[in-house]
PDB file of C-alpha atoms in Angstrom:
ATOM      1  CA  UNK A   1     -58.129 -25.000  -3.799  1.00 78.00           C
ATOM      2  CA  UNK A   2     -58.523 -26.216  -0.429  1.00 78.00           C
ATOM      3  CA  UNK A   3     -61.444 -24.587   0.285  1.00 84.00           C
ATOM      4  CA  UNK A   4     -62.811 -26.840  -2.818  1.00 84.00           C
ATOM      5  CA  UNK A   5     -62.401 -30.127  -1.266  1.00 83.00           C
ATOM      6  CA  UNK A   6     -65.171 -31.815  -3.535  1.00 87.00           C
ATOM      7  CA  UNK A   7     -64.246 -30.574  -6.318  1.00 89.00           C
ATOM      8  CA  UNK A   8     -63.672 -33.059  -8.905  1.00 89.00           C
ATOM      9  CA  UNK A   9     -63.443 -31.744 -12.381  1.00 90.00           C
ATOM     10  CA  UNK A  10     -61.774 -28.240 -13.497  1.00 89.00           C
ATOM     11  CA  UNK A  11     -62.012 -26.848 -17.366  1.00 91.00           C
ATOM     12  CA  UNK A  12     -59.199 -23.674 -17.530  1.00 88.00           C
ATOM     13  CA  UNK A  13     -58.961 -23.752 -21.653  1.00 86.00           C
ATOM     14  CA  UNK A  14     -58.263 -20.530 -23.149  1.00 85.00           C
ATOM     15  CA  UNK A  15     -56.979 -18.805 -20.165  1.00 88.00           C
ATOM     16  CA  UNK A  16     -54.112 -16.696 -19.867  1.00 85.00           C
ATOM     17  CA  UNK A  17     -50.991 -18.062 -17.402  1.00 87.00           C
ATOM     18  CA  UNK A  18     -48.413 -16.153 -16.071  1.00 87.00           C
ATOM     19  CA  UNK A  19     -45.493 -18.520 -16.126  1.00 86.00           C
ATOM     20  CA  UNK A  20     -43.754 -17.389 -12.607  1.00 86.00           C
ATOM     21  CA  UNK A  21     -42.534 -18.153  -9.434  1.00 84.00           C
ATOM     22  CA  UNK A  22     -45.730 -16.689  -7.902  1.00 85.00           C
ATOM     23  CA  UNK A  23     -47.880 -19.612 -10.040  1.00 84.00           C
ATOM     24  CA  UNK A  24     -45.506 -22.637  -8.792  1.00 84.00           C
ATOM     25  CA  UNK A  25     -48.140 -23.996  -6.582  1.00 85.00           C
ATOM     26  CA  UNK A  26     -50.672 -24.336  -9.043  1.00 87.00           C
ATOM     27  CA  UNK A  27     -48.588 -26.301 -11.717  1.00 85.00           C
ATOM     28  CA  UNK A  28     -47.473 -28.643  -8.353  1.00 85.00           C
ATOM     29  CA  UNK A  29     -50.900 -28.897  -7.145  1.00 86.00           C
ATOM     30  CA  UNK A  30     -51.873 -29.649 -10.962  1.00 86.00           C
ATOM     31  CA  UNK A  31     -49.716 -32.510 -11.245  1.00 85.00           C
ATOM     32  CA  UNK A  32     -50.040 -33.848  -7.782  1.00 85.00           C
ATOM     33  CA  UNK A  33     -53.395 -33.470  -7.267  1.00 86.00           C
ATOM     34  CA  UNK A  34     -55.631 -36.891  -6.747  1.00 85.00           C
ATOM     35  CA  UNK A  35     -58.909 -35.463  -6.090  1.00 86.00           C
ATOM     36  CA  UNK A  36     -59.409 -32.854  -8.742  1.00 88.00           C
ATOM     37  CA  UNK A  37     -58.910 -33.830 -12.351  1.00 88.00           C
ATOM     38  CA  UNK A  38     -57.853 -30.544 -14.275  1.00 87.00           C
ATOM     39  CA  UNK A  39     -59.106 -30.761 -18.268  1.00 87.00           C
ATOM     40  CA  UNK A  40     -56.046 -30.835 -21.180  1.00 87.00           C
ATOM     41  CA  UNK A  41     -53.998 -29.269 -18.688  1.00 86.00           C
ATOM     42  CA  UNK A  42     -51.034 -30.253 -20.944  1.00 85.00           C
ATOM     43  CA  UNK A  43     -51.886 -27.881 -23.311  1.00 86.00           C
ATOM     44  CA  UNK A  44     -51.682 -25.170 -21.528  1.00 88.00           C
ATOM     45  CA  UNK A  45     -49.352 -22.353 -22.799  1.00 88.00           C
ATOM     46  CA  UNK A  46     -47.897 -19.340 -21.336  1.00 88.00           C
ATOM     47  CA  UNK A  47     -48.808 -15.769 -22.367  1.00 86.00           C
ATOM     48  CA  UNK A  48     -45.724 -14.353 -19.818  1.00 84.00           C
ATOM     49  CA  UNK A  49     -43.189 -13.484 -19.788  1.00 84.00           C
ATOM     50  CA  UNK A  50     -42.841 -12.490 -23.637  1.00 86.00           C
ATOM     51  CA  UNK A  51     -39.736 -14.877 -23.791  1.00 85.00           C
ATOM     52  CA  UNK A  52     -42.123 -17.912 -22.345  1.00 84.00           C
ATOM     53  CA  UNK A  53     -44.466 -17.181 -24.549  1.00 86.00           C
ATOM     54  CA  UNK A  54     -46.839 -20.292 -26.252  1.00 85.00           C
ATOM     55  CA  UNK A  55     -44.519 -22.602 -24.092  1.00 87.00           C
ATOM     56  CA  UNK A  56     -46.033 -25.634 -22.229  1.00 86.00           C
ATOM     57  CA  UNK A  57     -46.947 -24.703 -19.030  1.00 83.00           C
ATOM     58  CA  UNK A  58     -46.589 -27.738 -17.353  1.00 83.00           C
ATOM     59  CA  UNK A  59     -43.091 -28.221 -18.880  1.00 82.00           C
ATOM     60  CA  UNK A  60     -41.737 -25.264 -16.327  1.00 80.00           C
ATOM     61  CA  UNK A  61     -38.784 -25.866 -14.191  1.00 78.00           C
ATOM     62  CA  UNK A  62     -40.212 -24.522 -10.797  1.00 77.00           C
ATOM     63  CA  UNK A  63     -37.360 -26.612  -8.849  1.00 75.00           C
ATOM     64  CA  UNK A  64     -35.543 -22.707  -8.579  1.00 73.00           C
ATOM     65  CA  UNK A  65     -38.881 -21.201  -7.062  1.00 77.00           C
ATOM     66  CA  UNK A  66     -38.420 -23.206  -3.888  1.00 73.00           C
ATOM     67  CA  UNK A  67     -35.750 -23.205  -1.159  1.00 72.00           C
ATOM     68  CA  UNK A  68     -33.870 -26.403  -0.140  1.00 72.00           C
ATOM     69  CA  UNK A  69     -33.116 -25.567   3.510  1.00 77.00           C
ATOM     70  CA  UNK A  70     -30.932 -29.106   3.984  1.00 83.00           C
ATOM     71  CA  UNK A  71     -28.778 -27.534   1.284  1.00 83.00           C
ATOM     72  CA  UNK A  72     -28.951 -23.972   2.406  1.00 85.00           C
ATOM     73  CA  UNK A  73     -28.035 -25.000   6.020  1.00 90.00           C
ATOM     74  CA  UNK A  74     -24.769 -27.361   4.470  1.00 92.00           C
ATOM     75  CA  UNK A  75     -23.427 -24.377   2.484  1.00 92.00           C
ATOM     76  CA  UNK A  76     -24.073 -21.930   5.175  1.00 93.00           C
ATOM     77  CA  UNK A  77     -22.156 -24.764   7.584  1.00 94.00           C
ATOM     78  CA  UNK A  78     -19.155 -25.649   5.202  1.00 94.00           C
ATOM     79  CA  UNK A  79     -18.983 -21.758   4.745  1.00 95.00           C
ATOM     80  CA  UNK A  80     -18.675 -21.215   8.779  1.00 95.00           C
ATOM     81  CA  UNK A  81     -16.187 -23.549   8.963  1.00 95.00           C
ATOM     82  CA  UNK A  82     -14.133 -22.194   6.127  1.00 95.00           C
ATOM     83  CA  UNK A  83     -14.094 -18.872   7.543  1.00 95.00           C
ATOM     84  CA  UNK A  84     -13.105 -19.981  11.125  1.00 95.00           C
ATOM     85  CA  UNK A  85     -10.553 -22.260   9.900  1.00 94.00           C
ATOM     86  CA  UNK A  86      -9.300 -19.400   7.247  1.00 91.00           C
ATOM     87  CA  UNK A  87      -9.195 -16.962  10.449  1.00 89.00           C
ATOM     88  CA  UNK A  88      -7.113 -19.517  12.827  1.00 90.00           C
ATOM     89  CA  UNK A  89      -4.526 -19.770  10.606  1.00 88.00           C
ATOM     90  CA  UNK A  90      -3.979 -16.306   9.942  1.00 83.00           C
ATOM     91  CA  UNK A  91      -4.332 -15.088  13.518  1.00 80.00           C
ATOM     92  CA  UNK A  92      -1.402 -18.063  13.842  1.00 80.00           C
ATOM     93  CA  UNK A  93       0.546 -17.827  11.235  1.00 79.00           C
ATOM     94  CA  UNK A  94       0.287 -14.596   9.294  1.00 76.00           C
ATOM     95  CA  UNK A  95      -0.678 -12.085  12.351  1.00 71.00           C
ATOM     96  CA  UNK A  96       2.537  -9.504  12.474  1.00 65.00           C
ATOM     97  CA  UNK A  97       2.291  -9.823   8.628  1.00 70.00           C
ATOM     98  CA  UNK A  98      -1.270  -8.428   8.292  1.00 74.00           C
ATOM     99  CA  UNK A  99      -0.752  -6.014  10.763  1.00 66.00           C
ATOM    100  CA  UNK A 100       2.417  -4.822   9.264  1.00 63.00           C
ATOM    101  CA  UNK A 101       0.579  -4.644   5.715  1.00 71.00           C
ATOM    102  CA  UNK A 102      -2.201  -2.423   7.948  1.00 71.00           C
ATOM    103  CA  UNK A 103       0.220  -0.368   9.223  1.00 63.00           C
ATOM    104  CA  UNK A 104       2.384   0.191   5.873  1.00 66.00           C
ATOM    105  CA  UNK A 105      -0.618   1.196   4.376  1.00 74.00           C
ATOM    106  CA  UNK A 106      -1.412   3.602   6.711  1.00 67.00           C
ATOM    107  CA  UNK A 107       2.510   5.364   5.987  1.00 63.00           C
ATOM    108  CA  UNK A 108       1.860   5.270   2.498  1.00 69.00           C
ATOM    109  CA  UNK A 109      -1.689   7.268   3.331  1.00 72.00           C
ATOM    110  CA  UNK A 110       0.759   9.808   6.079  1.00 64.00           C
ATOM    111  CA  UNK A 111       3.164   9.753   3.178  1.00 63.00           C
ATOM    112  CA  UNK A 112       0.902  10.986   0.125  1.00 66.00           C
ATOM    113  CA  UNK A 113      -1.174  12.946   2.810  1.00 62.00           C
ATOM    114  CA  UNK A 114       2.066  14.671   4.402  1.00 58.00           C
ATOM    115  CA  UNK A 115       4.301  15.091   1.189  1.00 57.00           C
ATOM    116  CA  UNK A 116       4.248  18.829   0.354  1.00 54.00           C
ATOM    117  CA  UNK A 117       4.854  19.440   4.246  1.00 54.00           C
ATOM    118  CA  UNK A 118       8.769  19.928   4.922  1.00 52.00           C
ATOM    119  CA  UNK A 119       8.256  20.714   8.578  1.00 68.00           C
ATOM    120  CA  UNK A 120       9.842  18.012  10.461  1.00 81.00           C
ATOM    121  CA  UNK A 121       9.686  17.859  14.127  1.00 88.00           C
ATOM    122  CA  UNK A 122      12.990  15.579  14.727  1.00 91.00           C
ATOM    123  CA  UNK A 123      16.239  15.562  12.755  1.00 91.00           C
ATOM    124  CA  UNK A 124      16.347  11.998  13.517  1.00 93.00           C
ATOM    125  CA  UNK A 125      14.316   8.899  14.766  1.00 92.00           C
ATOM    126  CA  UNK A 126      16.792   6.340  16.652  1.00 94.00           C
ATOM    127  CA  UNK A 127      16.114   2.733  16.419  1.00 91.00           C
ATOM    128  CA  UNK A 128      17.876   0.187  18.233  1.00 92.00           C
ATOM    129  CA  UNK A 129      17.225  -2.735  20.134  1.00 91.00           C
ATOM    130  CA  UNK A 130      16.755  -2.466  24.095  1.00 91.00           C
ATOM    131  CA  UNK A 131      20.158  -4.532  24.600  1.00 92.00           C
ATOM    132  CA  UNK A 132      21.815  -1.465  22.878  1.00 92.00           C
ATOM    133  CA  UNK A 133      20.220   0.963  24.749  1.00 92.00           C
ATOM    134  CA  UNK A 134      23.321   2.117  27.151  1.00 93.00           C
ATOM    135  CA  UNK A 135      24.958   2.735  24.142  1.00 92.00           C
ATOM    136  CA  UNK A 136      22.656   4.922  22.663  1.00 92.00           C
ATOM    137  CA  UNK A 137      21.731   7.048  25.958  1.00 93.00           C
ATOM    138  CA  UNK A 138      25.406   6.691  26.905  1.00 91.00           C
ATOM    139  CA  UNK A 139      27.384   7.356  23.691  1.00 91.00           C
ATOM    140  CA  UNK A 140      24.860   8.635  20.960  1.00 92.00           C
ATOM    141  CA  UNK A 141      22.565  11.328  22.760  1.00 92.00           C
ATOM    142  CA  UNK A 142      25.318  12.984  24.330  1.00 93.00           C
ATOM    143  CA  UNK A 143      27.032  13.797  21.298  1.00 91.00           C
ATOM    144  CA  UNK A 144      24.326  14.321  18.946  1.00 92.00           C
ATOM    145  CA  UNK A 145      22.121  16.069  21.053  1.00 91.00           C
ATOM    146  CA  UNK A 146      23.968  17.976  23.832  1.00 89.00           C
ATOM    147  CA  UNK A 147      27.029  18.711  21.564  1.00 90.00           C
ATOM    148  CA  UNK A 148      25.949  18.737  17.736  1.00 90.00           C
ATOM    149  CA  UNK A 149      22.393  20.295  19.218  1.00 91.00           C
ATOM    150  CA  UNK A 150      20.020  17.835  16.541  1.00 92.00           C
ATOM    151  CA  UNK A 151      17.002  17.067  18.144  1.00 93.00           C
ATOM    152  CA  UNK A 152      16.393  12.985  18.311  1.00 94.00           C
ATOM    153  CA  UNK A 153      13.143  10.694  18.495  1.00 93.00           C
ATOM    154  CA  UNK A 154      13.485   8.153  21.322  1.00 93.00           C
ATOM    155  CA  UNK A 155      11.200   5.245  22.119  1.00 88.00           C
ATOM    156  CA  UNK A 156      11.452   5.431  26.076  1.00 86.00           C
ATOM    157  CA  UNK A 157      11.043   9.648  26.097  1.00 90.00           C
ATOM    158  CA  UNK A 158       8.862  10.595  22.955  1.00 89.00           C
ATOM    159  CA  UNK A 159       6.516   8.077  22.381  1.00 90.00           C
ATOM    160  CA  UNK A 160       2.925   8.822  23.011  1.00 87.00           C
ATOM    161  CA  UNK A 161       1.545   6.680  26.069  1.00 89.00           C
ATOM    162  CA  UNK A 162      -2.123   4.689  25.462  1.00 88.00           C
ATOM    163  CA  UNK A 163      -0.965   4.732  21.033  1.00 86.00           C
ATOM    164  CA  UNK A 164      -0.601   1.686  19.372  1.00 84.00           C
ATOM    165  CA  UNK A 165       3.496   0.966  19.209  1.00 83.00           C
ATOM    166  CA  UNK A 166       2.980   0.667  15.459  1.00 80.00           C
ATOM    167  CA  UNK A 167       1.188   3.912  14.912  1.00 83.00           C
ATOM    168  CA  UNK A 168       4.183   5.647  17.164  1.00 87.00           C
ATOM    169  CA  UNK A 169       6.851   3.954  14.771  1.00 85.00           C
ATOM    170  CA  UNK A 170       5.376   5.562  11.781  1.00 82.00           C
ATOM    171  CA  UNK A 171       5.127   8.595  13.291  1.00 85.00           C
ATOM    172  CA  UNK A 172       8.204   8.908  14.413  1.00 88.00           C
ATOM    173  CA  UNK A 173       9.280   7.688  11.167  1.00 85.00           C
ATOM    174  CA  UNK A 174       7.910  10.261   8.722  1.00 84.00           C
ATOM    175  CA  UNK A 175       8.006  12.893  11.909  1.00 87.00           C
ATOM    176  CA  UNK A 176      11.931  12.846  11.605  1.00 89.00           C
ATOM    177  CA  UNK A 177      14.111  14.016   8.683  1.00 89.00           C
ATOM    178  CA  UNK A 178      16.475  11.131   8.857  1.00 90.00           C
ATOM    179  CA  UNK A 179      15.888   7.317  10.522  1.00 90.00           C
ATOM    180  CA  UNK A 180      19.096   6.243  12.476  1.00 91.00           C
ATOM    181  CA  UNK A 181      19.095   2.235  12.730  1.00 89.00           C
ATOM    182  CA  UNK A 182      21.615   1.081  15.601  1.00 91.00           C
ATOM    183  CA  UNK A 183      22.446  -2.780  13.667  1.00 88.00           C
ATOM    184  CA  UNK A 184      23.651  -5.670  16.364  1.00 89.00           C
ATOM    185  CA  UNK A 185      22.906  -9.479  16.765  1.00 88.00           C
ATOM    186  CA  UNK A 186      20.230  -8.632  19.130  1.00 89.00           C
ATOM    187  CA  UNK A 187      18.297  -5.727  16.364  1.00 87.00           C
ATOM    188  CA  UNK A 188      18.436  -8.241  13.669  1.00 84.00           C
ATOM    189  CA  UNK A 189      16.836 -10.540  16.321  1.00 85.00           C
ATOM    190  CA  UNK A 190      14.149  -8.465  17.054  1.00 85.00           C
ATOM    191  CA  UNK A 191      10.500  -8.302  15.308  1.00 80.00           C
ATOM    192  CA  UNK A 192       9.610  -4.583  16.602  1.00 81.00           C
ATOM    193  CA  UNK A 193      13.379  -3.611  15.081  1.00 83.00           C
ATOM    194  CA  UNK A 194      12.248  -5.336  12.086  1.00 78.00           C
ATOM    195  CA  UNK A 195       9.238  -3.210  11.368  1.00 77.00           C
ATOM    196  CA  UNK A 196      11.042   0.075  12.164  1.00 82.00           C
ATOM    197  CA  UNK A 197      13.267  -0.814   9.247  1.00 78.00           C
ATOM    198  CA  UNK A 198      10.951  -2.339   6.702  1.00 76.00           C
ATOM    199  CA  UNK A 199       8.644   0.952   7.330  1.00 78.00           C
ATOM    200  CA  UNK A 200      11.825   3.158   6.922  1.00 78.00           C
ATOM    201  CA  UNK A 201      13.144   1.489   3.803  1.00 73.00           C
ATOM    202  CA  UNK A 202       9.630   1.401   2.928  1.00 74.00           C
ATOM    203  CA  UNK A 203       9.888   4.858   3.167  1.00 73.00           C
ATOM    204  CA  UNK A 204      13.319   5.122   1.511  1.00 71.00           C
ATOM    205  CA  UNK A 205      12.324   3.201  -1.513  1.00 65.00           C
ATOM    206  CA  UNK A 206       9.066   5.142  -1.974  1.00 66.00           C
ATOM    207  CA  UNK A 207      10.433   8.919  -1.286  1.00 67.00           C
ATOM    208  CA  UNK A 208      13.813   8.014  -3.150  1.00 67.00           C
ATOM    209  CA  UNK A 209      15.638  10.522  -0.520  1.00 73.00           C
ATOM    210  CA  UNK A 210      18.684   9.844   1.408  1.00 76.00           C
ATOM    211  CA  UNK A 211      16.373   9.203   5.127  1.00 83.00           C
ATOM    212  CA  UNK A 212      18.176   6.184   6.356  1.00 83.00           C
ATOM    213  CA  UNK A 213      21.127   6.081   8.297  1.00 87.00           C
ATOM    214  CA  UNK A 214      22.672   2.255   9.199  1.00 87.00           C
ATOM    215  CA  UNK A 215      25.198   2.392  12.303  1.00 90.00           C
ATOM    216  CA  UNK A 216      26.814  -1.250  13.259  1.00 89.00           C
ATOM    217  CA  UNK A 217      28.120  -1.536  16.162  1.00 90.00           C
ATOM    218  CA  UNK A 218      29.375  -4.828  15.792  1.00 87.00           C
ATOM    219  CA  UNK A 219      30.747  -6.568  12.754  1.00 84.00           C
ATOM    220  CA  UNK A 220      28.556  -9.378  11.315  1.00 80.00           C
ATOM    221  CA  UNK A 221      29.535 -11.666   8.929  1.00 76.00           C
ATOM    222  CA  UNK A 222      27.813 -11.267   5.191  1.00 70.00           C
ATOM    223  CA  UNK A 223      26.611 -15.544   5.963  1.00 70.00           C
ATOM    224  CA  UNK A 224      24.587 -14.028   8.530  1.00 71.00           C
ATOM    225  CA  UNK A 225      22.774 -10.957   6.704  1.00 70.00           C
ATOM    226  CA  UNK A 226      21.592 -13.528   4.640  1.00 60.00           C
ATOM    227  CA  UNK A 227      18.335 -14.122   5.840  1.00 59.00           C
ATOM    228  CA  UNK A 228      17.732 -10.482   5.827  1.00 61.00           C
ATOM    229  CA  UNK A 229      17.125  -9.534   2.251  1.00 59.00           C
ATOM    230  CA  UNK A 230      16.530  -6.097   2.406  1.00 60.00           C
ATOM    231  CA  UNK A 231      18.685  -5.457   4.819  1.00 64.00           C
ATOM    232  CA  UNK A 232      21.348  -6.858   2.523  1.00 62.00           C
ATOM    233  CA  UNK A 233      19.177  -4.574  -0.405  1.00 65.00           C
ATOM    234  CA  UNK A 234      19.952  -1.911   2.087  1.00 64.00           C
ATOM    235  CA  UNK A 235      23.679  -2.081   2.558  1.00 64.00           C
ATOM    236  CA  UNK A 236      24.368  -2.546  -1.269  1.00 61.00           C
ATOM    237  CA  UNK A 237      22.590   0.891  -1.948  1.00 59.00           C
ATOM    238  CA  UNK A 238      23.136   2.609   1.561  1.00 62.00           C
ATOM    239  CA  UNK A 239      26.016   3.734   3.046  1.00 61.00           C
ATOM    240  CA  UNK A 240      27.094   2.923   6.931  1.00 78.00           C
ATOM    241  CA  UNK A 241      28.684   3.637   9.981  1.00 87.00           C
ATOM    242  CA  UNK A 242      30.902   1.047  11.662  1.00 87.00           C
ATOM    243  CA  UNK A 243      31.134   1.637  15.293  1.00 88.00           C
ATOM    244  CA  UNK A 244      33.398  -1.111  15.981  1.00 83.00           C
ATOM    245  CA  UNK A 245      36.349  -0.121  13.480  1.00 83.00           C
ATOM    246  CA  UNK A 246      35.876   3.456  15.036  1.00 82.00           C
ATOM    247  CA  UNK A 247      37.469   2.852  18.236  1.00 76.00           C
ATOM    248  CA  UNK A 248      40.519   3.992  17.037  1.00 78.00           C
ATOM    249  CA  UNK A 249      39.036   7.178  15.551  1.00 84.00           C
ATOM    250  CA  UNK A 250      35.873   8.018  17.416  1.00 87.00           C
ATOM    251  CA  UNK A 251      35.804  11.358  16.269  1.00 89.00           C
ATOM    252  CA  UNK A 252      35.902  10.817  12.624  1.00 89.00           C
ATOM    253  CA  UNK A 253      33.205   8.454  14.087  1.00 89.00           C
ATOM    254  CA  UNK A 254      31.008  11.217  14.784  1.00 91.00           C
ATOM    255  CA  UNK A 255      32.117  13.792  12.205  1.00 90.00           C
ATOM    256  CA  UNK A 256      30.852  11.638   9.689  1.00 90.00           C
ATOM    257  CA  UNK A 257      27.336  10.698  11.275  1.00 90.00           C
ATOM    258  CA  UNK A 258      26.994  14.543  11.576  1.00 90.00           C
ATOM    259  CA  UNK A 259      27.441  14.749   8.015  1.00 89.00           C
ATOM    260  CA  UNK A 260      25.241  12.490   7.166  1.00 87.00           C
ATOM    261  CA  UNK A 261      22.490  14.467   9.100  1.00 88.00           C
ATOM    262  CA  UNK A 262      23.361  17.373   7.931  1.00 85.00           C
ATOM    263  CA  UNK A 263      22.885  15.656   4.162  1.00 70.00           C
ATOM    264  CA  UNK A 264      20.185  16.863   2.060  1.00 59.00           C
ATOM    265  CA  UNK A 265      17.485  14.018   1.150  1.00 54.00           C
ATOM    266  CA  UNK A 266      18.317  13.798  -2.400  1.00 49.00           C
ATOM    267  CA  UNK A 267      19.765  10.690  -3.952  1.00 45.00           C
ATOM    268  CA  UNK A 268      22.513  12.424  -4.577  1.00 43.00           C
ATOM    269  CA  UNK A 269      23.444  12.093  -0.836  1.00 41.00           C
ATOM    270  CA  UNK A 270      24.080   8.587  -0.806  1.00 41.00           C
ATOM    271  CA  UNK A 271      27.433   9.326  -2.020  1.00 39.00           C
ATOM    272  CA  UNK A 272      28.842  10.401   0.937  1.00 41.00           C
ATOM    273  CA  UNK A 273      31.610   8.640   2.044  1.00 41.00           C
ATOM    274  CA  UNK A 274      30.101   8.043   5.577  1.00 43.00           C
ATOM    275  CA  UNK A 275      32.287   3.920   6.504  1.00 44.00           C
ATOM    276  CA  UNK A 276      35.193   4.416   8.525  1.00 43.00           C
ATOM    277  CA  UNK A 277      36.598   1.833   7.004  1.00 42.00           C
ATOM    278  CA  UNK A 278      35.592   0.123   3.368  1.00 41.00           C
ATOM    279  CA  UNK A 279      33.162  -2.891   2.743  1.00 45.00           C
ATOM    280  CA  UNK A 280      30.574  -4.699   4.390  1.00 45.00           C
ATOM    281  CA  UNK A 281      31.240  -4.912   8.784  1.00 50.00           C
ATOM    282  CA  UNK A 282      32.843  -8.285   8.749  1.00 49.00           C
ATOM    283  CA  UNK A 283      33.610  -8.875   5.106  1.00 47.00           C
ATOM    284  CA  UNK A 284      37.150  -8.979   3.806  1.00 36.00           C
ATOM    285  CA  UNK A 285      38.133  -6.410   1.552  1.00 34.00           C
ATOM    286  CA  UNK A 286      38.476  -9.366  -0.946  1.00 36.00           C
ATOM    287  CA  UNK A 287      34.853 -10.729  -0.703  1.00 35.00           C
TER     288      UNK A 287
END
């Protein structure tokens, strides 16, 4: 049409129109158009589509066939800002908790992939808290490993160098028969001790085998387990060692954490009798 600048008068009656995106311009230029007077142009019907058939052409909505960049750019702006606010508070707020989800995902993948292999490399995975460490290389290894002869997964000695800590926890996890947790102030107090035993319970829960292994070494009140639900879950359904009523009887001490590693992982082996002495560490008999 623009190379028709003086044209002044246009007859299209009985032609066919294609009612599309690709014919926008011409109903725009139609009604817009000062120079060029188009003939009964109101009348003119569409022969497709079939379901736009014999309607008005001029009564089209063409408002979808073109793009409103103002509102394009708002969405894509309001949509930016969404996303970076949405990833500020998570990488705040809900960080360890997404990568904990990764990472639990990825034992229930080592889990299903790893189930029908019985091979374990360790008879036990040791997790404690690195205030509680002269205990464990001063009292536990030498017993366990240089007397009783079980082999044991250490942080310091057998994790892999350059792998994420998280990926080594799970290994170590589902690479060991049994999971020994060494409890104190300081291991409840600690988020790394935390995700060794939500990934072994984790495990505990979804295997249903006797795997986990609770040693307190000092007595904590019940008022204080209280923020730690499944730890709480854990001790109502899992039996313990208390290292602090054992000084009297360290042997039986260690007799009875060698039975529990010599226990098959069966449910049935949570009915060993492994306390020294009965209830909760620090609950009265009477609670």
């Amino acid at each position: 049409m623009q190379s028709l600048p003086a044209l002044v008068y246009l007859d299209m009656q009985g032609n066919s129109f294609t009612c599309d995106c690709d014919n926008a311009w011409f109903l725009q230029w139609v009604i817009t158009s000062k120079q060029t007077q188009v003939s009964d142009a109101y009348n003119f019907e569409c022969n497709f589509p079939p379901n736009l058939k014999g309607r008005k052409l001029l009564e089209l909505d063409v408002r979808s066939c073109t793009v409103d960049v103002g509102f394009v750019c708002y969405i894509s702006t309001a949509c930016a800002v969404m996303v970076v606010m949405a990833v500020s508070f998570t990488h705040h707020f809900l960080q360890w908790h997404l990568v904990y989800a990764y990472y639990l995902l990825l034992a229930f993948l080592y889990n299903t992939k790893h189930k029908d292999k019985r091979a374990h490399p360790y008879d036990a995975f040791v997790s404690y808290n690195a205030n509680d460490e002269h205990w464990v290389i001063g009292e536990l290894l030498p017993k366990l490993e240089d007397e009783q002869g079980w082999r044991l997964c250490l942080h310091h000695r057998d994790f892999q160098p350059g792998k994420p800590i998280m990926e080594n926890i799970t290994d170590a996890i589902y690479g060991s028969r049994k999971t020994i947790c060494v409890i104190s102030h300081d291991y409840l107090a600690s988020e790394w001790c935390s995700r060794e035993i939500q990934v072994a319970s984790f495990r505990l829960f979804d295997e249903q085998k006797d795997v986990l292994i609770l040693v307190f070494l000092e007595d904590i009140p019940m008022q204080q387990l209280s923020p730690y639900h499944r730890m709480r879950r854990l001790l109502k359904r899992q039996t313990y060692l208390s290292w602090s009523r054992a000084v009297a009887h360290p042997d039986l001490f260690w007799e009875k954490l060698r039975q529990a590693l010599e226990t098959r992982e069966d449910p049935a082996g949570e009915h060993l009798l492994l306390s020294v002495g009965d209830g909760i560490p620090g609950e009265r008999p009477d609670q």
